[in-house]
Every structure is written in structure tokens, then in C-alpha cells.
């Protein structure tokens, strides 16, 4: 499956140029399948320039997470400042934010730098089932970041933690999306991939009441590590290229389905392997530099 035609025009060579810039504020996956490693691979595959501000180091592989080492909040802030004040940002993907003070640094940065196109993947549970976020952080994350993000992208396990009850079937997705939106989000992409059945159904609900169901045939694969990270970073990349949120979500789903299919028959490690992020890379998009461009 291909991503389709380029969503952004290429500037004439005579004009000053720049790249579409996407910042991942997330945790590091030493196994390379999720976290900032998956984000950078996704940004590159979709023709964007990726940058990172690391929130935590993890010791993990395809079988699970054996350790988490948080980055001090002041150093996270320094990473964000270094990137934004020099290179600038067109979109932001938020991943693993494991502590309240980390969430508060991110909220400050969004407001201080007026960071655009913030995609929040509320990373709470790894594919292996490991819990990745402290319980006391959840309320702070909802209060501080749901209103600041253009879309929140929980899977079923994360959504259940957020709304306080399980989501039992496809028919329950709409009601759960309503509950998530009521927590203060501007838009919610509720991912139904953990439900049984041959069809995967996601629901995109926006604050104006626009609701869209996106369905696709399930791909049989053990290599699903990093699917949530990859989808949210693909949405951010397409927003950085100028697409609307519904367009970005559709393009991101097409990309991740292709990456899943292309990696389904490959063995990496003994557990849940990664997607094939580079199955159909596109060249780096070169965009016109605004006449009075600043680093931000």
C-alpha cells in the first residue's frame, strides 16, 4: 500500500527552502520498534524532518520492558528549547510522559512557543502489557494536555484507564469517544484494534460533533510493537505537511496498514516485533520558506 501523491507542493529551487519539521517528545525504546525510534523512522518515511526531546530511557525489547529511567524535567525543557529556538516546529507528537512534572514542562512549552499541531498519544500500556505511566500522572495529563492537543489517540486499554471502564465491543466505541471528548479533548481518535474480529474499526470524533468510522481488514501479524507510536507520529507528519486532521488520519492509517503488512512475515526478536516503517519511503519534502521566517 502506498501513501498516495505528495500532499505538499515542492518549491522551485530558486526559492529559499525548508523541511516539514516534526518534534517527538517521547520515551526511547532501546529495541527500536516504538517510542522516538519509531517516530523518527515514520517521519523519515513520510518525507519529514524529525527531531526529539527524550522524556525517558527504557530498557526493552520485543518481549517487554525491564527498566525505565526518567529524564530530569529541566533537561527535557532544555532539549525542547534547543530544538524549537533554532530549527522550529510544524507539528508535535507527544508520547510517553511518565510523571506530572514532565507533563507540566510539555504544557509550558506548548504555550510558551505556541507549538502547532500537537498530537497526543497517551502512552500508558506497552504492547507487551507493561504499564508505562504512574497512576498519579493520568489526571495531570488529562487536565494539562487534552485541551492543548489537536487530537488524542488512545487505544482501548488507554481509553479504559481514562474513562474508568472497559470498552466491550465495536458498538461501544462511539460512547467511549464521547466520554473521552468530554474530558476536554478537541478531537479523539479511538483505536479499536484490540477488539476481536476480522475488521478493525477506529472512530474519529471532533469537538464540532463530526464523527467518522474508519474500518480496515485485520492484518494477521505478531509484529505489532509500536503501532500506536507509529500512527500518532504519522498523523503529526501529515499535519506538518498541511493536511486537515481527517485527511491526516486517513493518510496515517494507510501508511500504518502498509507498514504492518510489509513486516508481518519477518522475525525480529522472540516477542512482538516492529513494523516495516521503511516499506515505501518518499523523498524529503522541500517547502517554501516564509518571507519572514523565524526559528519558531
PDB file of C-alpha atoms in Angstrom:
ATOM      1  CA  UNK A   1       0.000   0.000   0.000  1.00  0.00           C
ATOM      2  CA  UNK A   2       1.379   3.412  -0.923  1.00  0.00           C
ATOM      3  CA  UNK A   3       0.799   6.757   0.708  1.00  0.00           C
ATOM      4  CA  UNK A   4      -0.564   8.332  -2.467  1.00  0.00           C
ATOM      5  CA  UNK A   5       0.570  11.571  -4.092  1.00  0.00           C
ATOM      6  CA  UNK A   6       2.559  14.116  -2.156  1.00  0.00           C
ATOM      7  CA  UNK A   7       0.264  16.357  -0.062  1.00  0.00           C
ATOM      8  CA  UNK A   8       2.643  19.300  -0.266  1.00  0.00           C
ATOM      9  CA  UNK A   9       3.983  21.078  -3.350  1.00  0.00           C
ATOM     10  CA  UNK A  10       7.712  21.122  -3.935  1.00  0.00           C
ATOM     11  CA  UNK A  11       9.150  24.629  -4.060  1.00  0.00           C
ATOM     12  CA  UNK A  12      11.125  25.859  -7.074  1.00  0.00           C
ATOM     13  CA  UNK A  13      14.858  25.604  -6.488  1.00  0.00           C
ATOM     14  CA  UNK A  14      15.255  29.374  -6.777  1.00  0.00           C
ATOM     15  CA  UNK A  15      13.270  29.959  -3.565  1.00  0.00           C
ATOM     16  CA  UNK A  16      14.607  29.544  -0.023  1.00  0.00           C
ATOM     17  CA  UNK A  17      13.582  26.094   1.168  1.00  0.00           C
ATOM     18  CA  UNK A  18      12.899  24.281   4.408  1.00  0.00           C
ATOM     19  CA  UNK A  19      11.734  20.854   5.531  1.00  0.00           C
ATOM     20  CA  UNK A  20       8.461  19.947   7.246  1.00  0.00           C
ATOM     21  CA  UNK A  21       9.632  19.778  10.874  1.00  0.00           C
ATOM     22  CA  UNK A  22       8.131  17.325  13.366  1.00  0.00           C
ATOM     23  CA  UNK A  23       9.184  17.070  17.006  1.00  0.00           C
ATOM     24  CA  UNK A  24       8.654  13.902  19.033  1.00  0.00           C
ATOM     25  CA  UNK A  25       8.509  14.403  22.787  1.00  0.00           C
ATOM     26  CA  UNK A  26       8.517  10.812  23.964  1.00  0.00           C
ATOM     27  CA  UNK A  27      10.417   7.940  25.510  1.00  0.00           C
ATOM     28  CA  UNK A  28      13.256   5.984  23.932  1.00  0.00           C
ATOM     29  CA  UNK A  29      12.811   2.312  23.021  1.00  0.00           C
ATOM     30  CA  UNK A  30      16.162   0.510  23.123  1.00  0.00           C
ATOM     31  CA  UNK A  31      14.685  -2.207  20.906  1.00  0.00           C
ATOM     32  CA  UNK A  32      13.971   0.325  18.148  1.00  0.00           C
ATOM     33  CA  UNK A  33      10.348  -0.623  17.492  1.00  0.00           C
ATOM     34  CA  UNK A  34       8.430   2.030  19.403  1.00  0.00           C
ATOM     35  CA  UNK A  35       8.966   5.413  21.060  1.00  0.00           C
ATOM     36  CA  UNK A  36      11.183   8.014  19.480  1.00  0.00           C
ATOM     37  CA  UNK A  37      12.899   5.412  17.317  1.00  0.00           C
ATOM     38  CA  UNK A  38       9.597   4.506  15.644  1.00  0.00           C
ATOM     39  CA  UNK A  39       8.702   8.191  15.395  1.00  0.00           C
ATOM     40  CA  UNK A  40      11.923   9.121  13.612  1.00  0.00           C
ATOM     41  CA  UNK A  41      11.566   6.212  11.196  1.00  0.00           C
ATOM     42  CA  UNK A  42       7.991   7.292  10.450  1.00  0.00           C
ATOM     43  CA  UNK A  43       8.878  10.958   9.938  1.00  0.00           C
ATOM     44  CA  UNK A  44      11.668   9.983   7.547  1.00  0.00           C
ATOM     45  CA  UNK A  45       9.487   7.522   5.622  1.00  0.00           C
ATOM     46  CA  UNK A  46       6.865  10.234   5.102  1.00  0.00           C
ATOM     47  CA  UNK A  47       9.375  12.848   3.950  1.00  0.00           C
ATOM     48  CA  UNK A  48       9.585  14.966   7.093  1.00  0.00           C
ATOM     49  CA  UNK A  49      12.496  16.191   9.225  1.00  0.00           C
ATOM     50  CA  UNK A  50      12.303  14.555  12.651  1.00  0.00           C
ATOM     51  CA  UNK A  51      13.580  15.898  15.968  1.00  0.00           C
ATOM     52  CA  UNK A  52      13.329  14.582  19.511  1.00  0.00           C
ATOM     53  CA  UNK A  53      13.116  15.599  23.133  1.00  0.00           C
ATOM     54  CA  UNK A  54      13.520  12.424  25.181  1.00  0.00           C
ATOM     55  CA  UNK A  55      11.357  12.059  28.293  1.00  0.00           C
ATOM     56  CA  UNK A  56      12.664   8.701  29.496  1.00  0.00           C
ATOM     57  CA  UNK A  57      15.047   5.898  28.625  1.00  0.00           C
ATOM     58  CA  UNK A  58      13.652   2.391  28.624  1.00  0.00           C
ATOM     59  CA  UNK A  59      15.388  -0.962  28.642  1.00  0.00           C
ATOM     60  CA  UNK A  60      13.126  -3.016  26.423  1.00  0.00           C
ATOM     61  CA  UNK A  61      12.995  -5.428  23.543  1.00  0.00           C
ATOM     62  CA  UNK A  62      10.315  -7.369  21.685  1.00  0.00           C
ATOM     63  CA  UNK A  63       9.421  -9.297  24.852  1.00  0.00           C
ATOM     64  CA  UNK A  64       8.823  -6.420  27.234  1.00  0.00           C
ATOM     65  CA  UNK A  65      10.127  -3.543  29.326  1.00  0.00           C
ATOM     66  CA  UNK A  66      12.686  -4.334  32.020  1.00  0.00           C
ATOM     67  CA  UNK A  67      13.523  -0.817  33.170  1.00  0.00           C
ATOM     68  CA  UNK A  68      12.568   2.865  32.882  1.00  0.00           C
ATOM     69  CA  UNK A  69      14.898   5.771  33.670  1.00  0.00           C
ATOM     70  CA  UNK A  70      13.232   9.170  33.621  1.00  0.00           C
ATOM     71  CA  UNK A  71      14.984  12.227  32.218  1.00  0.00           C
ATOM     72  CA  UNK A  72      15.060  15.162  34.671  1.00  0.00           C
ATOM     73  CA  UNK A  73      12.332  17.695  33.769  1.00  0.00           C
ATOM     74  CA  UNK A  74      14.823  20.548  33.493  1.00  0.00           C
ATOM     75  CA  UNK A  75      16.811  18.602  30.903  1.00  0.00           C
ATOM     76  CA  UNK A  76      13.659  17.773  28.958  1.00  0.00           C
ATOM     77  CA  UNK A  77      12.944  21.508  28.914  1.00  0.00           C
ATOM     78  CA  UNK A  78      16.472  22.194  27.671  1.00  0.00           C
ATOM     79  CA  UNK A  79      16.020  19.726  24.807  1.00  0.00           C
ATOM     80  CA  UNK A  80      12.781  21.362  23.724  1.00  0.00           C
ATOM     81  CA  UNK A  81      14.263  24.848  23.937  1.00  0.00           C
ATOM     82  CA  UNK A  82      17.322  23.857  21.907  1.00  0.00           C
ATOM     83  CA  UNK A  83      15.225  22.430  19.081  1.00  0.00           C
ATOM     84  CA  UNK A  84      12.414  24.967  18.916  1.00  0.00           C
ATOM     85  CA  UNK A  85      14.542  28.098  19.245  1.00  0.00           C
ATOM     86  CA  UNK A  86      16.873  27.083  16.416  1.00  0.00           C
ATOM     87  CA  UNK A  87      15.074  24.768  13.988  1.00  0.00           C
ATOM     88  CA  UNK A  88      11.389  25.409  14.637  1.00  0.00           C
ATOM     89  CA  UNK A  89       8.424  23.046  14.638  1.00  0.00           C
ATOM     90  CA  UNK A  90       5.452  22.430  12.329  1.00  0.00           C
ATOM     91  CA  UNK A  91       3.898  19.612  14.355  1.00  0.00           C
ATOM     92  CA  UNK A  92       4.488  17.791  17.637  1.00  0.00           C
ATOM     93  CA  UNK A  93       3.922  14.179  18.610  1.00  0.00           C
ATOM     94  CA  UNK A  94       3.632  13.518  22.362  1.00  0.00           C
ATOM     95  CA  UNK A  95       4.294  10.010  23.589  1.00  0.00           C
ATOM     96  CA  UNK A  96       5.449   8.614  26.919  1.00  0.00           C
ATOM     97  CA  UNK A  97       5.065  11.269  29.635  1.00  0.00           C
ATOM     98  CA  UNK A  98       5.592   9.291  32.804  1.00  0.00           C
ATOM     99  CA  UNK A  99       5.440  11.903  35.593  1.00  0.00           C
ATOM    100  CA  UNK A 100       3.395  15.025  36.436  1.00  0.00           C
ATOM    101  CA  UNK A 101       6.404  17.352  36.277  1.00  0.00           C
ATOM    102  CA  UNK A 102       7.194  16.053  32.773  1.00  0.00           C
ATOM    103  CA  UNK A 103       3.636  16.813  31.672  1.00  0.00           C
ATOM    104  CA  UNK A 104       3.914  20.315  33.120  1.00  0.00           C
ATOM    105  CA  UNK A 105       7.121  21.028  31.162  1.00  0.00           C
ATOM    106  CA  UNK A 106       5.397  19.955  27.943  1.00  0.00           C
ATOM    107  CA  UNK A 107       2.329  22.110  28.670  1.00  0.00           C
ATOM    108  CA  UNK A 108       4.610  25.090  29.331  1.00  0.00           C
ATOM    109  CA  UNK A 109       6.444  24.540  26.056  1.00  0.00           C
ATOM    110  CA  UNK A 110       3.232  24.304  24.024  1.00  0.00           C
ATOM    111  CA  UNK A 111       2.030  27.622  25.437  1.00  0.00           C
ATOM    112  CA  UNK A 112       5.367  29.442  25.506  1.00  0.00           C
ATOM    113  CA  UNK A 113       6.325  28.574  21.933  1.00  0.00           C
ATOM    114  CA  UNK A 114       2.767  28.329  20.586  1.00  0.00           C
ATOM    115  CA  UNK A 115       3.592  24.878  19.240  1.00  0.00           C
ATOM    116  CA  UNK A 116       1.168  23.886  16.457  1.00  0.00           C
ATOM    117  CA  UNK A 117      -0.484  20.592  15.504  1.00  0.00           C
ATOM    118  CA  UNK A 118       0.073  18.740  18.778  1.00  0.00           C
ATOM    119  CA  UNK A 119      -0.843  15.041  18.556  1.00  0.00           C
ATOM    120  CA  UNK A 120      -1.138  13.347  21.951  1.00  0.00           C
ATOM    121  CA  UNK A 121      -0.672   9.590  22.127  1.00  0.00           C
ATOM    122  CA  UNK A 122      -1.435   8.892  25.804  1.00  0.00           C
ATOM    123  CA  UNK A 123       1.116   6.094  26.169  1.00  0.00           C
ATOM    124  CA  UNK A 124       0.159   4.128  29.266  1.00  0.00           C
ATOM    125  CA  UNK A 125       0.463   0.440  28.376  1.00  0.00           C
ATOM    126  CA  UNK A 126       3.030  -1.215  26.081  1.00  0.00           C
ATOM    127  CA  UNK A 127       2.111  -3.884  23.515  1.00  0.00           C
ATOM    128  CA  UNK A 128       3.594  -6.410  25.956  1.00  0.00           C
ATOM    129  CA  UNK A 129       1.147  -5.281  28.657  1.00  0.00           C
ATOM    130  CA  UNK A 130       3.716  -3.389  30.736  1.00  0.00           C
ATOM    131  CA  UNK A 131       2.408  -0.274  32.491  1.00  0.00           C
ATOM    132  CA  UNK A 132       4.408   2.783  31.386  1.00  0.00           C
ATOM    133  CA  UNK A 133       2.852   5.666  33.318  1.00  0.00           C
ATOM    134  CA  UNK A 134       2.305   6.368  37.011  1.00  0.00           C
ATOM    135  CA  UNK A 135      -1.342   6.480  38.072  1.00  0.00           C
ATOM    136  CA  UNK A 136      -0.991   9.955  39.572  1.00  0.00           C
ATOM    137  CA  UNK A 137       0.160  11.279  36.195  1.00  0.00           C
ATOM    138  CA  UNK A 138      -3.075  10.467  34.375  1.00  0.00           C
ATOM    139  CA  UNK A 139      -5.142  13.299  35.891  1.00  0.00           C
ATOM    140  CA  UNK A 140      -2.400  15.844  35.215  1.00  0.00           C
ATOM    141  CA  UNK A 141      -2.062  14.647  31.621  1.00  0.00           C
ATOM    142  CA  UNK A 142      -5.795  14.977  31.021  1.00  0.00           C
ATOM    143  CA  UNK A 143      -6.030  18.406  32.631  1.00  0.00           C
ATOM    144  CA  UNK A 144      -2.941  19.919  31.027  1.00  0.00           C
ATOM    145  CA  UNK A 145      -2.651  18.303  27.608  1.00  0.00           C
ATOM    146  CA  UNK A 146      -6.089  17.222  26.394  1.00  0.00           C
ATOM    147  CA  UNK A 147      -7.136  20.863  25.761  1.00  0.00           C
ATOM    148  CA  UNK A 148      -3.787  21.708  24.143  1.00  0.00           C
ATOM    149  CA  UNK A 149      -3.710  18.854  21.617  1.00  0.00           C
ATOM    150  CA  UNK A 150      -5.451  18.881  18.234  1.00  0.00           C
ATOM    151  CA  UNK A 151      -6.180  15.166  18.647  1.00  0.00           C
ATOM    152  CA  UNK A 152      -5.752  12.462  21.304  1.00  0.00           C
ATOM    153  CA  UNK A 153      -5.142   8.904  20.062  1.00  0.00           C
ATOM    154  CA  UNK A 154      -5.773   6.287  22.794  1.00  0.00           C
ATOM    155  CA  UNK A 155      -6.062   2.566  22.206  1.00  0.00           C
ATOM    156  CA  UNK A 156      -8.711   0.569  24.051  1.00  0.00           C
ATOM    157  CA  UNK A 157      -6.579  -0.139  27.134  1.00  0.00           C
ATOM    158  CA  UNK A 158      -5.584   3.520  27.451  1.00  0.00           C
ATOM    159  CA  UNK A 159      -9.146   4.690  26.851  1.00  0.00           C
ATOM    160  CA  UNK A 160     -10.427   2.318  29.548  1.00  0.00           C
ATOM    161  CA  UNK A 161      -7.945   3.790  32.038  1.00  0.00           C
ATOM    162  CA  UNK A 162      -9.025   7.306  31.086  1.00  0.00           C
ATOM    163  CA  UNK A 163     -12.809   6.798  31.298  1.00  0.00           C
ATOM    164  CA  UNK A 164     -12.792   4.259  34.104  1.00  0.00           C
ATOM    165  CA  UNK A 165     -14.427   1.279  32.429  1.00  0.00           C
ATOM    166  CA  UNK A 166     -13.815  -1.319  29.746  1.00  0.00           C
ATOM    167  CA  UNK A 167     -14.945  -0.904  26.137  1.00  0.00           C
ATOM    168  CA  UNK A 168     -16.625  -4.177  25.311  1.00  0.00           C
ATOM    169  CA  UNK A 169     -17.271  -4.069  21.572  1.00  0.00           C
ATOM    170  CA  UNK A 170     -17.475  -2.049  18.382  1.00  0.00           C
ATOM    171  CA  UNK A 171     -20.900  -0.775  19.345  1.00  0.00           C
ATOM    172  CA  UNK A 172     -19.349   0.813  22.465  1.00  0.00           C
ATOM    173  CA  UNK A 173     -16.731   2.841  20.568  1.00  0.00           C
ATOM    174  CA  UNK A 174     -18.965   5.839  19.884  1.00  0.00           C
ATOM    175  CA  UNK A 175     -19.997   6.228  23.511  1.00  0.00           C
ATOM    176  CA  UNK A 176     -16.407   5.880  24.689  1.00  0.00           C
ATOM    177  CA  UNK A 177     -15.269   8.505  22.182  1.00  0.00           C
ATOM    178  CA  UNK A 178     -17.945  10.850  23.552  1.00  0.00           C
ATOM    179  CA  UNK A 179     -16.631  10.299  27.084  1.00  0.00           C
ATOM    180  CA  UNK A 180     -13.061  10.989  26.005  1.00  0.00           C
ATOM    181  CA  UNK A 181     -14.076  14.182  24.235  1.00  0.00           C
ATOM    182  CA  UNK A 182     -15.874  15.279  27.392  1.00  0.00           C
ATOM    183  CA  UNK A 183     -12.533  15.147  29.229  1.00  0.00           C
ATOM    184  CA  UNK A 184     -11.515  18.267  27.312  1.00  0.00           C
ATOM    185  CA  UNK A 185     -10.056  16.991  24.062  1.00  0.00           C
ATOM    186  CA  UNK A 186     -10.588  18.885  20.796  1.00  0.00           C
ATOM    187  CA  UNK A 187     -10.700  15.617  18.869  1.00  0.00           C
ATOM    188  CA  UNK A 188     -10.303  11.924  19.678  1.00  0.00           C
ATOM    189  CA  UNK A 189      -9.138   9.048  17.509  1.00  0.00           C
ATOM    190  CA  UNK A 190     -10.203   5.963  19.471  1.00  0.00           C
ATOM    191  CA  UNK A 191      -8.394   2.910  18.118  1.00  0.00           C
ATOM    192  CA  UNK A 192     -10.361  -0.334  18.164  1.00  0.00           C
ATOM    193  CA  UNK A 193      -7.593  -2.695  17.129  1.00  0.00           C
ATOM    194  CA  UNK A 194      -7.686  -4.678  20.396  1.00  0.00           C
ATOM    195  CA  UNK A 195     -11.291  -5.757  19.825  1.00  0.00           C
ATOM    196  CA  UNK A 196     -11.833  -9.254  18.377  1.00  0.00           C
ATOM    197  CA  UNK A 197     -12.961  -9.783  14.797  1.00  0.00           C
ATOM    198  CA  UNK A 198     -11.655  -9.673  11.250  1.00  0.00           C
ATOM    199  CA  UNK A 199     -12.305  -5.945  10.892  1.00  0.00           C
ATOM    200  CA  UNK A 200     -10.515  -3.153  12.760  1.00  0.00           C
ATOM    201  CA  UNK A 201     -12.658  -0.086  13.429  1.00  0.00           C
ATOM    202  CA  UNK A 202     -11.383   3.273  14.662  1.00  0.00           C
ATOM    203  CA  UNK A 203     -13.547   6.279  15.489  1.00  0.00           C
ATOM    204  CA  UNK A 204     -12.514   9.898  14.847  1.00  0.00           C
ATOM    205  CA  UNK A 205     -14.689  12.326  16.805  1.00  0.00           C
ATOM    206  CA  UNK A 206     -14.166  16.092  16.654  1.00  0.00           C
ATOM    207  CA  UNK A 207     -15.446  18.764  19.034  1.00  0.00           C
ATOM    208  CA  UNK A 208     -17.961  20.050  16.484  1.00  0.00           C
ATOM    209  CA  UNK A 209     -19.672  16.652  16.553  1.00  0.00           C
ATOM    210  CA  UNK A 210     -18.188  15.387  13.288  1.00  0.00           C
ATOM    211  CA  UNK A 211     -17.794  11.643  13.633  1.00  0.00           C
ATOM    212  CA  UNK A 212     -16.121   9.246  11.231  1.00  0.00           C
ATOM    213  CA  UNK A 213     -15.632   5.490  11.416  1.00  0.00           C
ATOM    214  CA  UNK A 214     -12.555   4.129   9.690  1.00  0.00           C
ATOM    215  CA  UNK A 215     -12.553   0.400   9.062  1.00  0.00           C
ATOM    216  CA  UNK A 216      -9.974  -1.947   7.595  1.00  0.00           C
ATOM    217  CA  UNK A 217      -9.356  -5.678   7.327  1.00  0.00           C
ATOM    218  CA  UNK A 218      -7.299  -7.055  10.202  1.00  0.00           C
ATOM    219  CA  UNK A 219      -3.715  -7.979   9.297  1.00  0.00           C
ATOM    220  CA  UNK A 220      -2.547 -11.203  10.919  1.00  0.00           C
ATOM    221  CA  UNK A 221       0.840 -10.479  12.487  1.00  0.00           C
ATOM    222  CA  UNK A 222       2.797 -10.780  15.722  1.00  0.00           C
ATOM    223  CA  UNK A 223       4.816  -7.732  14.695  1.00  0.00           C
ATOM    224  CA  UNK A 224       2.650  -5.008  16.188  1.00  0.00           C
ATOM    225  CA  UNK A 225       5.134  -3.378  18.561  1.00  0.00           C
ATOM    226  CA  UNK A 226       4.983   0.389  18.183  1.00  0.00           C
ATOM    227  CA  UNK A 227       1.738   0.609  16.209  1.00  0.00           C
ATOM    228  CA  UNK A 228       0.358   3.392  18.407  1.00  0.00           C
ATOM    229  CA  UNK A 229       3.578   5.398  18.280  1.00  0.00           C
ATOM    230  CA  UNK A 230       3.752   4.991  14.525  1.00  0.00           C
ATOM    231  CA  UNK A 231       0.145   6.010  13.881  1.00  0.00           C
ATOM    232  CA  UNK A 232       0.322   9.145  16.020  1.00  0.00           C
ATOM    233  CA  UNK A 233       3.651  10.202  14.511  1.00  0.00           C
ATOM    234  CA  UNK A 234       2.273   9.630  11.003  1.00  0.00           C
ATOM    235  CA  UNK A 235      -0.694  11.877  11.847  1.00  0.00           C
ATOM    236  CA  UNK A 236       1.700  14.573  13.079  1.00  0.00           C
ATOM    237  CA  UNK A 237       3.809  14.263   9.942  1.00  0.00           C
ATOM    238  CA  UNK A 238       0.816  14.738   7.660  1.00  0.00           C
ATOM    239  CA  UNK A 239      -0.396  17.701   9.717  1.00  0.00           C
ATOM    240  CA  UNK A 240       3.073  19.240   9.307  1.00  0.00           C
ATOM    241  CA  UNK A 241       2.645  18.845   5.547  1.00  0.00           C
ATOM    242  CA  UNK A 242      -0.552  20.876   5.632  1.00  0.00           C
ATOM    243  CA  UNK A 243      -3.315  18.269   5.604  1.00  0.00           C
ATOM    244  CA  UNK A 244      -6.506  18.656   7.627  1.00  0.00           C
ATOM    245  CA  UNK A 245      -6.984  16.395  10.622  1.00  0.00           C
ATOM    246  CA  UNK A 246      -9.377  13.955   8.870  1.00  0.00           C
ATOM    247  CA  UNK A 247      -7.038  13.781   5.874  1.00  0.00           C
ATOM    248  CA  UNK A 248      -4.016  13.274   8.108  1.00  0.00           C
ATOM    249  CA  UNK A 249      -5.732  10.452   9.975  1.00  0.00           C
ATOM    250  CA  UNK A 250      -6.723   8.677   6.768  1.00  0.00           C
ATOM    251  CA  UNK A 251      -3.209   9.000   5.311  1.00  0.00           C
ATOM    252  CA  UNK A 252      -1.670   7.830   8.582  1.00  0.00           C
ATOM    253  CA  UNK A 253      -3.911   4.757   8.687  1.00  0.00           C
ATOM    254  CA  UNK A 254      -2.972   3.893   5.112  1.00  0.00           C
ATOM    255  CA  UNK A 255       0.714   4.182   5.998  1.00  0.00           C
ATOM    256  CA  UNK A 256       0.496   2.025   9.103  1.00  0.00           C
ATOM    257  CA  UNK A 257      -1.516  -0.684   7.339  1.00  0.00           C
ATOM    258  CA  UNK A 258       1.188  -0.835   4.692  1.00  0.00           C
ATOM    259  CA  UNK A 259       3.927  -0.973   7.327  1.00  0.00           C
ATOM    260  CA  UNK A 260       2.127  -3.761   9.191  1.00  0.00           C
ATOM    261  CA  UNK A 261       1.576  -5.838   6.058  1.00  0.00           C
ATOM    262  CA  UNK A 262       5.164  -5.392   4.893  1.00  0.00           C
ATOM    263  CA  UNK A 263       6.547  -6.537   8.246  1.00  0.00           C
ATOM    264  CA  UNK A 264       4.159  -9.374   9.022  1.00  0.00           C
ATOM    265  CA  UNK A 265       6.390 -12.189   7.723  1.00  0.00           C
ATOM    266  CA  UNK A 266       9.660 -11.001   9.276  1.00  0.00           C
ATOM    267  CA  UNK A 267      11.016 -12.200  12.620  1.00  0.00           C
ATOM    268  CA  UNK A 268      12.762  -9.677  14.848  1.00  0.00           C
ATOM    269  CA  UNK A 269      13.345 -10.946  18.367  1.00  0.00           C
ATOM    270  CA  UNK A 270      11.319 -13.543  20.235  1.00  0.00           C
ATOM    271  CA  UNK A 271       8.253 -11.447  21.037  1.00  0.00           C
ATOM    272  CA  UNK A 272       6.215  -8.725  19.343  1.00  0.00           C
ATOM    273  CA  UNK A 273       8.407  -7.447  16.523  1.00  0.00           C
ATOM    274  CA  UNK A 274       8.345  -4.000  14.860  1.00  0.00           C
ATOM    275  CA  UNK A 275       6.554  -2.758  11.774  1.00  0.00           C
ATOM    276  CA  UNK A 276       8.359  -2.242   8.478  1.00  0.00           C
ATOM    277  CA  UNK A 277       8.488   1.544   8.690  1.00  0.00           C
ATOM    278  CA  UNK A 278      10.534   1.926   5.515  1.00  0.00           C
ATOM    279  CA  UNK A 279       8.339  -0.149   3.216  1.00  0.00           C
ATOM    280  CA  UNK A 280       7.643   2.756   0.832  1.00  0.00           C
ATOM    281  CA  UNK A 281       9.721   5.827   1.717  1.00  0.00           C
ATOM    282  CA  UNK A 282       9.162   9.148  -0.029  1.00  0.00           C
ATOM    283  CA  UNK A 283      11.796  11.875  -0.567  1.00  0.00           C
ATOM    284  CA  UNK A 284      12.124  14.652   1.982  1.00  0.00           C
ATOM    285  CA  UNK A 285       9.532  17.331   1.235  1.00  0.00           C
ATOM    286  CA  UNK A 286      11.080  20.714   0.496  1.00  0.00           C
ATOM    287  CA  UNK A 287       8.728  23.555   1.299  1.00  0.00           C
ATOM    288  CA  UNK A 288       8.928  27.275   0.558  1.00  0.00           C
ATOM    289  CA  UNK A 289      10.425  29.261   3.416  1.00  0.00           C
ATOM    290  CA  UNK A 290       8.045  32.041   4.524  1.00  0.00           C
ATOM    291  CA  UNK A 291       9.244  35.538   3.659  1.00  0.00           C
ATOM    292  CA  UNK A 292       9.798  36.467   7.323  1.00  0.00           C
ATOM    293  CA  UNK A 293      10.500  33.017   8.699  1.00  0.00           C
ATOM    294  CA  UNK A 294      11.676  32.667  12.250  1.00  0.00           C
ATOM    295  CA  UNK A 295      13.023  29.628  14.042  1.00  0.00           C
ATOM    296  CA  UNK A 296       9.660  29.133  15.723  1.00  0.00           C
TER     297      UNK A 296
END
